[in-house]
Tab-separated table of C-alpha atoms and ligand atoms in Angstrom:
chain	number	residue	atom	x	y	z
A	27	MET	CA	37.040	-7.675	-16.353
A	28	ASN	CA	35.137	-10.082	-14.182
A	29	VAL	CA	35.492	-10.356	-10.425
A	30	ARG	CA	36.620	-13.928	-10.771
A	31	ARG	CA	39.545	-12.556	-12.697
A	32	ARG	CA	40.521	-10.226	-9.893
A	33	THR	CA	43.220	-12.773	-9.279
A	34	LEU	CA	44.324	-13.351	-12.789
A	35	ALA	CA	46.762	-15.816	-14.142
A	36	VAL	CA	49.527	-13.528	-15.328
A	37	PHE	CA	50.832	-15.848	-17.983
A	38	THR	CA	51.027	-13.001	-20.447
A	39	ALA	CA	50.490	-9.340	-19.954
A	40	GLY	CA	49.252	-9.313	-23.517
A	41	LEU	CA	46.320	-11.577	-22.694
A	42	VAL	CA	45.417	-9.375	-19.753
A	43	LEU	CA	45.463	-6.384	-22.013
A	44	SER	CA	43.401	-8.029	-24.693
A	45	LEU	CA	40.800	-9.153	-22.146
A	46	SER	CA	40.549	-5.608	-20.821
A	47	ALA	CA	40.387	-4.204	-24.293
A	48	CYS	CA	37.381	-6.296	-25.218
A	49	GLY	CA	35.647	-5.005	-22.111
A	50	GLY	CA	35.725	-8.225	-20.128
A	51	GLY	CA	32.864	-10.641	-20.689
A	52	GLY	CA	33.043	-12.616	-17.494
A	53	ALA	CA	31.559	-16.007	-18.056
A	54	GLY	CA	33.907	-17.267	-20.726
A	55	SER	CA	37.186	-16.103	-19.257
A	56	THR	CA	39.996	-18.363	-18.139
A	57	ASP	CA	41.085	-18.563	-14.525
A	58	GLY	CA	43.941	-20.553	-13.118
A	59	GLY	CA	47.651	-20.610	-12.591
A	60	SER	CA	49.550	-18.353	-10.235
A	61	SER	CA	47.582	-15.285	-9.327
A	62	ALA	CA	48.271	-11.610	-8.886
A	63	PRO	CA	45.841	-8.874	-8.018
A	64	ALA	CA	44.302	-7.212	-11.041
A	65	ASP	CA	44.854	-3.536	-11.526
A	66	PRO	CA	41.792	-1.611	-10.187
A	67	ALA	CA	41.981	0.439	-13.358
A	68	ASP	CA	40.905	-2.694	-15.249
A	69	ILE	CA	37.841	-3.127	-13.087
A	70	THR	CA	34.486	-1.488	-13.706
A	71	VAL	CA	31.769	-1.307	-11.090
A	72	GLY	CA	28.219	-0.910	-12.394
A	73	VAL	CA	26.097	1.334	-10.181
A	74	ALA	CA	22.340	1.522	-10.802
A	75	MET	CA	20.366	4.226	-9.005
A	76	PRO	CA	16.592	4.688	-9.252
A	77	THR	CA	16.023	8.340	-10.038
A	78	GLN	CA	17.475	11.805	-10.185
A	79	THR	CA	14.210	13.434	-9.151
A	80	SER	CA	15.164	12.877	-5.517
A	81	GLU	CA	18.240	14.564	-4.189
A	82	ARG	CA	19.193	11.686	-1.959
A	83	TRP	CA	19.844	9.336	-4.878
A	84	ILE	CA	21.969	11.955	-6.607
A	85	ALA	CA	24.001	12.280	-3.415
A	86	ASP	CA	24.288	8.478	-3.172
A	87	GLY	CA	25.326	8.113	-6.816
A	88	ASN	CA	27.935	10.858	-6.523
A	89	ALA	CA	29.354	9.522	-3.276
A	90	VAL	CA	29.607	5.922	-4.530
A	91	LYS	CA	31.195	7.027	-7.804
A	92	ALA	CA	33.698	9.347	-6.141
A	93	GLY	CA	34.706	6.732	-3.573
A	94	LEU	CA	35.182	3.967	-6.117
A	95	GLU	CA	37.131	6.239	-8.433
A	96	LYS	CA	39.324	7.293	-5.547
A	97	ALA	CA	40.093	3.620	-4.993
A	98	GLY	CA	41.123	3.435	-8.640
A	99	TYR	CA	38.106	1.644	-10.168
A	100	LYS	CA	36.109	2.667	-13.202
A	101	VAL	CA	32.448	3.371	-12.536
A	102	ASP	CA	29.454	2.868	-14.781
A	103	LEU	CA	26.768	4.950	-13.010
A	104	GLN	CA	23.214	4.860	-14.382
A	105	TYR	CA	19.935	6.442	-13.295
A	106	ALA	CA	16.657	4.982	-14.520
A	107	ASN	CA	14.163	7.793	-14.080
A	108	ASP	CA	12.048	5.566	-11.818
A	109	ASP	CA	11.208	3.399	-14.839
A	110	ILE	CA	11.504	-0.333	-14.156
A	111	PRO	CA	12.224	-1.539	-17.738
A	112	THR	CA	14.900	1.160	-18.086
A	113	GLN	CA	16.608	-0.059	-14.932
A	114	GLN	CA	16.391	-3.688	-16.035
A	115	GLN	CA	17.955	-2.765	-19.367
A	116	GLN	CA	20.720	-0.758	-17.751
A	117	ILE	CA	21.658	-3.709	-15.562
A	118	ASP	CA	21.455	-6.140	-18.487
A	119	GLN	CA	23.878	-3.900	-20.333
A	120	MET	CA	26.238	-3.658	-17.389
A	121	ILE	CA	26.472	-7.443	-17.377
A	122	THR	CA	26.855	-7.676	-21.158
A	123	LYS	CA	29.590	-5.052	-21.129
A	124	GLY	CA	31.454	-7.086	-18.534
A	125	ASP	CA	31.140	-4.868	-15.468
A	126	ASP	CA	32.884	-6.691	-12.668
A	127	LEU	CA	30.593	-5.961	-9.754
A	128	LEU	CA	27.135	-4.434	-9.364
A	129	ILE	CA	25.817	-2.000	-6.770
A	130	LEU	CA	22.060	-1.775	-7.273
A	131	ALA	CA	19.411	0.463	-5.722
A	132	ALA	CA	16.233	-1.058	-7.127
A	133	ILE	CA	13.167	0.850	-8.246
A	134	ASP	CA	10.982	-2.209	-7.758
A	135	GLY	CA	12.743	-4.653	-5.456
A	136	THR	CA	10.820	-7.577	-6.940
A	137	ALA	CA	11.684	-6.865	-10.576
A	138	LEU	CA	15.394	-7.689	-10.806
A	139	ALA	CA	15.543	-11.462	-10.281
A	140	GLY	CA	16.247	-12.055	-14.011
A	141	GLN	CA	19.118	-9.576	-13.991
A	142	LEU	CA	20.528	-11.195	-10.875
A	143	ASP	CA	20.430	-14.626	-12.494
A	144	ALA	CA	22.468	-13.205	-15.372
A	145	ALA	CA	24.907	-11.606	-12.942
A	146	LYS	CA	25.366	-14.901	-11.141
A	147	ALA	CA	25.945	-16.713	-14.434
A	148	ALA	CA	28.631	-14.150	-15.290
A	149	GLY	CA	30.274	-14.516	-11.881
A	150	VAL	CA	29.398	-10.949	-10.933
A	151	LYS	CA	28.729	-10.163	-7.274
A	152	VAL	CA	25.683	-8.063	-6.448
A	153	ILE	CA	25.452	-5.570	-3.616
A	154	SER	CA	21.910	-4.440	-2.929
A	155	TYR	CA	22.123	-0.745	-2.082
A	156	ASP	CA	19.697	0.617	0.507
A	157	ARG	CA	16.648	-1.152	-1.007
A	158	LEU	CA	16.700	-4.912	-0.653
A	159	ILE	CA	16.318	-6.868	-3.884
A	160	ARG	CA	13.746	-9.569	-3.255
A	161	ASP	CA	12.975	-13.039	-4.555
A	162	SER	CA	16.499	-13.915	-5.636
A	163	ALA	CA	19.220	-16.096	-4.181
A	164	ASN	CA	21.779	-14.008	-6.045
A	165	VAL	CA	21.883	-10.980	-3.785
A	166	ASP	CA	25.294	-11.275	-2.183
A	167	PHE	CA	25.241	-8.412	0.315
A	168	TYR	CA	22.989	-5.603	1.502
A	169	VAL	CA	24.048	-2.159	2.734
A	170	SER	CA	21.390	0.016	4.288
A	171	PHE	CA	20.197	1.630	7.490
A	172	ASP	CA	18.258	0.064	10.321
A	173	ASN	CA	15.020	0.694	8.461
A	174	TYR	CA	12.634	-0.423	11.221
A	175	LYS	CA	14.390	2.027	13.522
A	176	VAL	CA	14.009	4.784	10.909
A	177	GLY	CA	10.251	4.152	11.176
A	178	VAL	CA	10.428	4.241	14.974
A	179	GLN	CA	12.209	7.596	14.703
A	180	GLN	CA	9.492	8.885	12.360
A	181	GLY	CA	6.779	7.823	14.804
A	182	THR	CA	8.742	9.269	17.720
A	183	SER	CA	9.217	12.636	16.002
A	184	LEU	CA	5.469	12.796	15.330
A	185	LEU	CA	4.652	12.063	18.977
A	186	THR	CA	7.256	14.565	20.151
A	187	GLY	CA	5.881	17.283	17.885
A	188	LEU	CA	2.373	16.666	19.176
A	189	GLY	CA	3.664	16.884	22.758
A	190	LEU	CA	2.619	13.314	23.579
A	191	LEU	CA	6.278	12.501	24.189
A	192	ASN	CA	9.204	14.620	25.305
A	193	ALA	CA	12.390	14.622	23.225
A	194	ASP	CA	14.012	12.290	25.787
A	195	GLY	CA	11.228	9.734	25.215
A	196	SER	CA	9.391	10.406	28.474
A	197	LYS	CA	5.636	11.057	28.554
A	198	GLY	CA	4.726	14.549	27.394
A	199	THR	CA	2.175	16.899	28.871
A	200	ALA	CA	-0.245	16.912	25.921
A	201	THR	CA	-3.191	14.545	26.029
A	202	GLY	CA	-4.919	15.015	22.680
A	203	PRO	CA	-6.976	13.779	21.037
A	204	PHE	CA	-5.072	14.722	17.895
A	205	ASN	CA	-6.196	14.128	14.331
A	206	VAL	CA	-3.384	12.401	12.471
A	207	GLU	CA	-3.172	11.037	8.932
A	208	LEU	CA	-0.706	8.379	7.882
A	209	PHE	CA	1.332	8.061	4.693
A	210	ALA	CA	3.507	5.140	3.591
A	211	GLY	CA	6.078	4.780	0.830
A	212	SER	CA	5.980	2.703	-2.359
A	213	LEU	CA	4.911	-0.878	-1.720
A	214	ASP	CA	7.380	-2.278	-4.279
A	215	ASP	CA	10.200	-0.945	-2.103
A	216	ASN	CA	11.030	-3.393	0.677
A	217	ASN	CA	11.918	-0.460	2.933
A	218	ALA	CA	8.379	0.936	2.883
A	219	GLY	CA	7.084	-1.863	5.116
A	220	PHE	CA	9.971	-1.494	7.573
A	221	PHE	CA	9.401	2.264	7.911
A	222	TRP	CA	5.649	1.754	8.274
A	223	ASN	CA	5.974	-1.021	10.868
A	224	GLY	CA	8.461	0.955	12.942
A	225	ALA	CA	6.290	4.068	12.880
A	226	PHE	CA	2.991	2.277	13.351
A	227	ASP	CA	4.239	0.185	16.288
A	228	THR	CA	5.381	3.444	17.904
A	229	ILE	CA	2.131	5.358	17.532
A	230	LYS	CA	-0.314	2.462	17.916
A	231	PRO	CA	-0.562	2.701	21.725
A	232	PHE	CA	-1.714	6.307	21.278
A	233	ILE	CA	-4.299	5.264	18.674
A	234	ASP	CA	-5.497	2.561	21.061
A	235	SER	CA	-5.780	5.056	23.933
A	236	GLY	CA	-7.717	7.510	21.742
A	237	GLN	CA	-5.047	10.230	21.983
A	238	ILE	CA	-4.441	9.884	18.243
A	239	VAL	CA	-7.419	9.664	15.914
A	240	VAL	CA	-6.963	8.724	12.265
A	241	LYS	CA	-10.099	10.448	11.025
A	242	SER	CA	-9.938	8.984	7.534
A	243	GLY	CA	-9.860	5.496	9.054
A	244	GLN	CA	-7.005	4.666	6.670
A	245	THR	CA	-4.657	2.775	8.945
A	246	LYS	CA	-3.495	-0.003	6.627
A	247	ILE	CA	-0.246	0.313	4.680
A	248	ASP	CA	-1.904	-0.329	1.334
A	249	GLU	CA	-4.402	2.483	1.988
A	250	ALA	CA	-1.582	4.832	2.974
A	251	ALA	CA	0.950	3.845	0.271
A	252	THR	CA	2.457	6.301	-2.219
A	253	LEU	CA	3.410	4.744	-5.546
A	254	ARG	CA	7.094	5.463	-6.431
A	255	TRP	CA	7.259	7.785	-3.413
A	256	GLN	CA	5.915	10.564	-5.627
A	257	GLN	CA	5.252	14.031	-4.288
A	258	GLU	CA	2.258	14.595	-6.609
A	259	VAL	CA	0.651	11.302	-5.586
A	260	ALA	CA	0.959	12.316	-1.935
A	261	GLN	CA	-0.383	15.803	-2.606
A	262	LYS	CA	-3.440	14.351	-4.334
A	263	ARG	CA	-4.098	11.903	-1.479
A	264	MET	CA	-3.778	14.672	1.120
A	265	GLU	CA	-6.212	16.821	-0.897
A	266	ASP	CA	-8.636	13.913	-1.032
A	267	LEU	CA	-8.293	13.304	2.706
A	268	LEU	CA	-8.998	16.965	3.461
A	269	THR	CA	-12.121	16.873	1.315
A	270	SER	CA	-13.406	13.557	2.556
A	271	ALA	CA	-12.509	13.446	6.251
A	272	TYR	CA	-12.139	17.114	7.249
A	273	SER	CA	-15.033	18.829	5.467
A	274	ASP	CA	-16.751	19.193	8.867
A	275	GLY	CA	-14.258	21.937	9.794
A	276	SER	CA	-12.073	19.710	11.976
A	277	LYS	CA	-8.334	20.179	11.615
A	278	VAL	CA	-5.396	17.913	10.914
A	279	ASP	CA	-2.901	18.022	13.803
A	280	GLY	CA	-0.266	15.681	12.484
A	281	VAL	CA	0.822	13.754	9.398
A	282	LEU	CA	3.153	10.770	9.429
A	283	SER	CA	5.208	11.061	6.259
A	284	PRO	CA	7.947	8.563	5.360
A	285	TYR	CA	9.966	10.763	2.954
A	286	ASP	CA	10.663	14.476	2.479
A	287	GLY	CA	9.321	14.555	-1.097
A	288	ILE	CA	6.030	13.104	0.159
A	289	SER	CA	6.074	15.662	2.996
A	290	ARG	CA	6.403	18.495	0.482
A	291	GLY	CA	3.360	17.189	-1.424
A	292	ILE	CA	1.412	17.007	1.844
A	293	ILE	CA	2.534	20.533	2.781
A	294	THR	CA	1.397	21.931	-0.579
A	295	ALA	CA	-2.050	20.362	-0.169
A	296	LEU	CA	-2.336	21.734	3.369
A	297	GLN	CA	-1.134	25.202	2.416
A	298	ASN	CA	-3.603	25.301	-0.490
A	299	ALA	CA	-6.315	24.534	2.063
A	300	GLY	CA	-5.240	27.470	4.247
A	301	TYR	CA	-2.982	25.756	6.791
A	302	GLY	CA	0.034	27.809	7.852
A	303	THR	CA	-1.696	31.181	7.345
A	304	GLY	CA	-4.136	33.337	9.292
A	305	GLY	CA	-3.446	31.670	12.617
A	306	GLN	CA	-4.151	28.207	11.238
A	307	LYS	CA	-1.165	26.155	12.387
A	308	MET	CA	0.621	23.677	10.153
A	309	PRO	CA	0.228	20.144	11.475
A	310	ILE	CA	3.272	18.266	12.797
A	311	ILE	CA	4.769	16.665	9.683
A	312	THR	CA	7.593	14.098	9.640
A	313	GLY	CA	9.915	13.080	6.804
A	314	GLN	CA	13.078	11.280	5.780
A	315	ASP	CA	16.364	11.977	3.992
A	316	ALA	CA	17.069	15.526	5.171
A	317	GLU	CA	16.669	16.846	1.627
A	318	ILE	CA	17.867	20.421	1.519
A	319	ALA	CA	14.476	21.936	0.574
A	320	SER	CA	12.923	20.143	3.527
A	321	VAL	CA	15.683	21.123	5.919
A	322	LYS	CA	14.824	24.730	5.095
A	323	LEU	CA	11.137	23.966	5.716
A	324	ILE	CA	12.117	22.605	9.131
A	325	ASN	CA	14.254	25.656	9.801
A	326	ASP	CA	11.270	27.824	8.823
A	327	GLY	CA	8.922	25.858	11.115
A	328	VAL	CA	6.789	24.445	8.260
A	329	GLN	CA	7.871	20.778	8.502
A	330	TYR	CA	8.568	19.458	11.983
A	331	ALA	CA	11.275	16.834	11.526
A	332	THR	CA	13.100	14.549	9.129
A	333	ILE	CA	15.396	11.551	9.448
A	334	PHE	CA	19.022	12.029	8.460
A	335	LYS	CA	20.635	9.015	6.844
A	336	ASP	CA	24.181	9.985	5.983
A	337	THR	CA	24.555	8.919	2.353
A	338	ARG	CA	28.321	9.432	2.633
A	339	LYS	CA	28.493	6.630	5.199
A	340	LEU	CA	26.266	4.356	3.149
A	341	ALA	CA	28.405	4.905	0.072
A	342	GLU	CA	31.484	4.158	2.153
A	343	GLN	CA	29.985	0.816	3.231
A	344	ALA	CA	29.124	-0.065	-0.361
A	345	ILE	CA	32.702	0.678	-1.341
A	346	THR	CA	34.155	-1.338	1.542
A	347	ALA	CA	31.970	-4.315	0.552
A	348	SER	CA	32.943	-3.889	-3.113
A	349	GLU	CA	36.636	-3.859	-2.285
A	350	ALA	CA	36.245	-7.018	-0.222
A	351	TYR	CA	34.623	-8.853	-3.129
A	352	LEU	CA	37.114	-7.500	-5.622
A	353	ASP	CA	39.897	-8.771	-3.379
A	354	GLY	CA	38.253	-12.191	-3.330
A	355	LYS	CA	37.060	-11.826	0.270
A	356	GLU	CA	33.668	-11.682	1.986
A	357	PRO	CA	32.484	-8.295	3.260
A	358	GLU	CA	31.850	-7.952	6.964
A	359	ALA	CA	28.166	-7.997	7.951
A	360	ASN	CA	26.763	-6.571	11.172
A	361	ASP	CA	23.305	-8.130	10.712
A	362	THR	CA	22.629	-11.647	9.491
A	363	THR	CA	19.051	-12.105	10.644
A	364	THR	CA	16.787	-9.221	9.653
A	365	TYR	CA	16.686	-9.023	5.879
A	366	ASP	CA	14.998	-12.065	4.432
A	367	ASN	CA	14.363	-11.355	0.765
A	368	GLY	CA	11.904	-14.203	0.340
A	369	VAL	CA	14.582	-16.671	-0.724
A	370	LYS	CA	17.368	-16.128	1.764
A	371	VAL	CA	18.485	-13.922	4.609
A	372	VAL	CA	20.897	-11.485	3.022
A	373	PRO	CA	23.983	-10.591	5.090
A	374	SER	CA	23.757	-6.883	5.752
A	375	PHE	CA	25.653	-3.916	7.003
A	376	LEU	CA	23.184	-1.530	8.647
A	377	LEU	CA	23.877	2.059	9.661
A	378	GLN	CA	22.144	4.250	12.215
A	379	SER	CA	20.063	7.332	11.473
A	380	ASP	CA	19.216	10.502	13.421
A	381	ILE	CA	16.088	12.594	13.892
A	382	VAL	CA	16.583	16.165	12.663
A	383	TYR	CA	14.601	18.874	14.454
A	384	LYS	CA	14.992	22.594	13.998
A	385	ASP	CA	17.336	22.824	16.969
A	386	ASN	CA	19.853	20.218	15.805
A	387	ILE	CA	20.134	21.121	12.105
A	388	THR	CA	23.465	22.780	12.796
A	389	SER	CA	25.028	19.961	14.780
A	390	LEU	CA	23.797	17.118	12.545
A	391	LEU	CA	23.953	18.648	9.099
A	392	VAL	CA	26.167	21.728	9.072
A	393	ASP	CA	28.903	20.826	11.558
A	394	THR	CA	29.332	17.451	9.846
A	395	GLY	CA	29.802	19.142	6.466
A	396	TYR	CA	26.711	17.551	4.897
A	397	TYR	CA	25.383	21.015	4.022
A	398	THR	CA	26.736	24.505	4.436
A	399	GLN	CA	24.788	27.043	6.470
A	400	ALA	CA	24.260	28.991	3.233
A	401	GLU	CA	22.619	25.925	1.651
A	402	VAL	CA	20.329	25.475	4.654
A	403	ASP	CA	19.375	29.152	4.497
A	404	ALA	CA	18.699	29.006	0.754
A	405	GLY	CA	17.033	25.572	0.800
A	406	GLN	CA	19.177	24.633	-2.168
A	407	ALA	CA	22.408	22.766	-2.671
A	408	SER	CA	25.042	24.978	-4.253
B	20	BGC	C1	14.948	5.010	0.963
B	20	BGC	C2	14.551	6.323	1.568
B	20	BGC	C3	13.911	7.197	0.518
B	20	BGC	C4	12.855	6.463	-0.275
B	20	BGC	C5	12.361	7.296	-1.420
B	20	BGC	C6	13.770	4.401	0.283
B	20	BGC	O1	14.107	3.174	-0.216
B	20	BGC	O2	15.454	4.178	1.980
B	20	BGC	O3	15.692	6.959	2.086
B	20	BGC	O4	13.274	8.268	1.174
B	20	BGC	O5	13.360	5.267	-0.750
B	20	BGC	O6	13.377	7.563	-2.327
C-alpha cells in the first residue's frame, strides 16, 4: 500500500483488502473521501543496505527491521553486496512491488537518482539513511551523524595518541615530528568528504608546523581514498606506502583511518612489515564504527581508537521519521543547512558520536548494552 493511502477512503473494507492483496501499486490508487488511518500491517517499508561484509550495516539493518516490525509494519530488507546495479534493481523492485516508504543506505550516493524519480512518481517517500543520496530532488529526509564532527574526532584521536594533544583537548607534551599517513573512504560516499575534511582541518595546523610529516606526500583526498571502503584496498595501499616512502628505514608513527575495516587492512600490512613485534611499536591508528573485531584490537593495544556511532539510535531516528511520513506528517529535522545534495538542502536529523579509547570501552560499549564484555574479550559478536 502506498503512503498516500495511509489515510484511505474506507468506502469498502473489501477494496482495502483487494488493494493490499495485490501488493499495493501506489501510483494508480484512488484517494479521497473520509479518511481513517491504514493498518500498519498493510504497510511495507523497503530498506536497502549496502553490504553485509561490514558489521555496522548488519547492525543497522537488524535494528531498523526490528523497530519497524515492533511498530507493526512489514519490512522488505535487502543487502546489495556493495554492487551498484544490484542495489538499483532491489530499489526498482521495492517500488514495483508497492512498498510504501523507502529507507536507503546508498552504495554510490550518485547512482540512485533514477530510482528516486520512480519513487516520487509512485508517491513513495525516501529517507536517506546515513549516506546522503546526491543529485536528486526526491530525497525527502536524511538521518545520519554529524559527519564533519566524526572526522574531527578521528583527527583528535590521532593527535591524542601521538601525544600532541591531551584527551581534554589541551596541548600535549610531545613535539614530534611524527610520520603520519592518511587514508580516506570511498569517494562515491558523500560521507567520505565530511570525515576527511573534519580530520584534515584538525591535523593541518600540525602539518603546517612540521610536527606531523606525511612522508608519502599524499595529502589529497583522491590520493588517500579507498574504493568501497575495502580492507584489501587499504592493505595494498599501506603496503605500497611502506615500500615507497619508508624503505629508508624510517618508521610510521600514525595512520589516519576513517573506518575500522580499513584500519584492519592497514594493521595487517604493518604487522607483515614487522610492526607490533620485537620492540617495534604499532603506529597510532584511528577508525570508525566500533566494530567488534576492532574494539578487541583497541583493548589489546593494537589499534588506538575508533568512533562509536550508535546504530540503535540511528535506526530509531529512521523509524521516527518513517512513522511521521506514514502518518501524513513531516519528520522533525535538527539540521536544515548542512546537507546539500547538489540539488537541494535535505532536512536532516543528525546524531552525535563518541571517541572510543581503551579506557572507555566499558562505559561506552558494554555499560550501554551495545556489546557484552564476553564479546569484547572474544572480538566477536555472539
Ligand atoms: C558510514 C561509516 C562507515 C563507512 C563504511 C560510511 O558511510 O557513515 O560509518 O564506516 O560508510 O561502511
